[in-house]
């Protein structure tokens, strides 16, 4: 049995950053709905702002250490909606410059 090598996003040390920003972008709107239903409009608005900022952070901060291109945005905007997330976490190299990635 051979061990599978870590993906590009893991080798560059950006996997946790991607997961955390995506989780915030996904769960903050649900929490905003709950806050709004409890009459906490300001909290709901703050959570929606957090969701937008988290998505922007995801789209702009997962970068190739070599070419500095935003890989998360590249994958998000060029792959089918049903595959972009799997494709991002399965990358073996930077799709822009073919860098294999090393720890950041």
mmCIF file of C-alpha atoms in Angstrom:
data_model
loop_
_atom_site.group_PDB
_atom_site.id
_atom_site.type_symbol
_atom_site.label_atom_id
_atom_site.label_comp_id
_atom_site.label_asym_id
_atom_site.label_seq_id
_atom_site.Cartn_x
_atom_site.Cartn_y
_atom_site.Cartn_z
ATOM 1 C CA UNK A 1 0.000 0.000 0.000
ATOM 2 C CA UNK A 2 1.466 3.359 -0.994
ATOM 3 C CA UNK A 3 0.717 6.565 0.827
ATOM 4 C CA UNK A 4 -0.847 9.269 -1.274
ATOM 5 C CA UNK A 5 1.160 12.477 -1.307
ATOM 6 C CA UNK A 6 -0.494 15.567 0.158
ATOM 7 C CA UNK A 7 -2.214 17.912 -2.260
ATOM 8 C CA UNK A 8 -0.700 21.206 -3.420
ATOM 9 C CA UNK A 9 -2.865 23.201 -1.017
ATOM 10 C CA UNK A 10 -1.631 21.059 1.901
ATOM 11 C CA UNK A 11 2.026 21.197 0.806
ATOM 12 C CA UNK A 12 1.873 24.993 0.655
ATOM 13 C CA UNK A 13 0.362 25.162 4.142
ATOM 14 C CA UNK A 14 -2.893 26.795 3.049
ATOM 15 C CA UNK A 15 -5.418 24.003 3.627
ATOM 16 C CA UNK A 16 -6.510 25.212 7.082
ATOM 17 C CA UNK A 17 -6.874 28.804 5.869
ATOM 18 C CA UNK A 18 -9.118 27.663 3.026
ATOM 19 C CA UNK A 19 -11.262 25.470 5.274
ATOM 20 C CA UNK A 20 -11.724 28.134 7.958
ATOM 21 C CA UNK A 21 -12.618 30.937 5.547
ATOM 22 C CA UNK A 22 -15.050 28.709 3.643
ATOM 23 C CA UNK A 23 -16.649 27.483 6.871
ATOM 24 C CA UNK A 24 -17.202 31.062 8.045
ATOM 25 C CA UNK A 25 -18.598 32.034 4.653
ATOM 26 C CA UNK A 26 -21.052 29.106 4.797
ATOM 27 C CA UNK A 27 -22.153 29.104 8.431
ATOM 28 C CA UNK A 28 -22.319 32.849 9.138
ATOM 29 C CA UNK A 29 -25.421 33.337 6.911
ATOM 30 C CA UNK A 30 -27.219 30.544 8.755
ATOM 31 C CA UNK A 31 -26.340 32.162 12.065
ATOM 32 C CA UNK A 32 -27.536 35.500 10.637
ATOM 33 C CA UNK A 33 -30.945 34.008 9.884
ATOM 34 C CA UNK A 34 -31.142 32.742 13.452
ATOM 35 C CA UNK A 35 -30.069 36.131 14.847
ATOM 36 C CA UNK A 36 -32.607 37.929 12.684
ATOM 37 C CA UNK A 37 -35.393 35.570 13.792
ATOM 38 C CA UNK A 38 -34.504 36.415 17.404
ATOM 39 C CA UNK A 39 -34.804 40.135 16.654
ATOM 40 C CA UNK A 40 -31.068 40.823 16.609
ATOM 41 C CA UNK A 41 -30.876 42.707 13.311
ATOM 42 C CA UNK A 42 -27.475 44.279 14.013
ATOM 43 C CA UNK A 43 -25.978 40.899 14.854
ATOM 44 C CA UNK A 44 -27.500 39.434 11.688
ATOM 45 C CA UNK A 45 -26.014 42.218 9.563
ATOM 46 C CA UNK A 46 -22.612 41.758 11.225
ATOM 47 C CA UNK A 47 -22.738 38.022 10.487
ATOM 48 C CA UNK A 48 -23.608 38.666 6.841
ATOM 49 C CA UNK A 49 -20.691 41.101 6.571
ATOM 50 C CA UNK A 50 -18.462 38.439 8.153
ATOM 51 C CA UNK A 51 -19.664 35.907 5.560
ATOM 52 C CA UNK A 52 -18.868 38.230 2.657
ATOM 53 C CA UNK A 53 -15.451 39.145 4.060
ATOM 54 C CA UNK A 54 -14.650 35.492 4.694
ATOM 55 C CA UNK A 55 -15.512 34.583 1.112
ATOM 56 C CA UNK A 56 -13.375 37.455 -0.193
ATOM 57 C CA UNK A 57 -10.528 36.256 2.040
ATOM 58 C CA UNK A 58 -10.903 32.733 0.661
ATOM 59 C CA UNK A 59 -10.973 33.967 -2.922
ATOM 60 C CA UNK A 60 -7.927 36.206 -2.562
ATOM 61 C CA UNK A 61 -5.562 34.713 0.018
ATOM 62 C CA UNK A 62 -5.008 31.148 -1.190
ATOM 63 C CA UNK A 63 -2.082 32.006 -3.457
ATOM 64 C CA UNK A 64 0.774 30.234 -5.121
ATOM 65 C CA UNK A 65 3.975 31.046 -3.207
ATOM 66 C CA UNK A 66 5.912 31.084 -6.483
ATOM 67 C CA UNK A 67 3.773 33.043 -8.978
ATOM 68 C CA UNK A 68 1.531 34.777 -6.370
ATOM 69 C CA UNK A 69 -1.651 34.081 -8.394
ATOM 70 C CA UNK A 70 -4.885 33.617 -6.459
ATOM 71 C CA UNK A 71 -5.422 29.909 -6.989
ATOM 72 C CA UNK A 72 -8.682 29.684 -5.084
ATOM 73 C CA UNK A 73 -10.284 32.310 -7.323
ATOM 74 C CA UNK A 74 -8.801 30.722 -10.442
ATOM 75 C CA UNK A 75 -10.289 27.329 -9.580
ATOM 76 C CA UNK A 76 -13.585 28.817 -8.381
ATOM 77 C CA UNK A 77 -14.084 30.845 -11.553
ATOM 78 C CA UNK A 78 -12.952 28.261 -14.123
ATOM 79 C CA UNK A 79 -14.258 24.915 -12.857
ATOM 80 C CA UNK A 80 -17.865 23.688 -12.886
ATOM 81 C CA UNK A 81 -19.790 24.535 -9.721
ATOM 82 C CA UNK A 82 -20.167 20.857 -8.912
ATOM 83 C CA UNK A 83 -16.391 20.255 -8.953
ATOM 84 C CA UNK A 84 -14.456 23.384 -7.976
ATOM 85 C CA UNK A 85 -14.118 22.530 -4.289
ATOM 86 C CA UNK A 86 -12.917 18.976 -4.896
ATOM 87 C CA UNK A 87 -10.604 20.214 -7.635
ATOM 88 C CA UNK A 88 -9.072 22.850 -5.362
ATOM 89 C CA UNK A 89 -8.299 20.381 -2.587
ATOM 90 C CA UNK A 90 -6.987 17.773 -5.049
ATOM 91 C CA UNK A 91 -4.548 19.990 -6.962
ATOM 92 C CA UNK A 92 -1.116 18.430 -7.389
ATOM 93 C CA UNK A 93 0.466 21.626 -8.710
ATOM 94 C CA UNK A 94 -0.312 25.293 -9.251
ATOM 95 C CA UNK A 95 -2.577 25.552 -12.308
ATOM 96 C CA UNK A 96 -0.894 28.847 -13.270
ATOM 97 C CA UNK A 97 2.824 28.020 -13.083
ATOM 98 C CA UNK A 98 2.983 24.233 -12.447
ATOM 99 C CA UNK A 99 4.852 24.730 -9.150
ATOM 100 C CA UNK A 100 4.601 21.554 -7.041
ATOM 101 C CA UNK A 101 4.462 23.547 -3.799
ATOM 102 C CA UNK A 102 6.508 23.457 -0.654
ATOM 103 C CA UNK A 103 5.635 24.335 2.903
ATOM 104 C CA UNK A 104 4.876 28.036 3.282
#
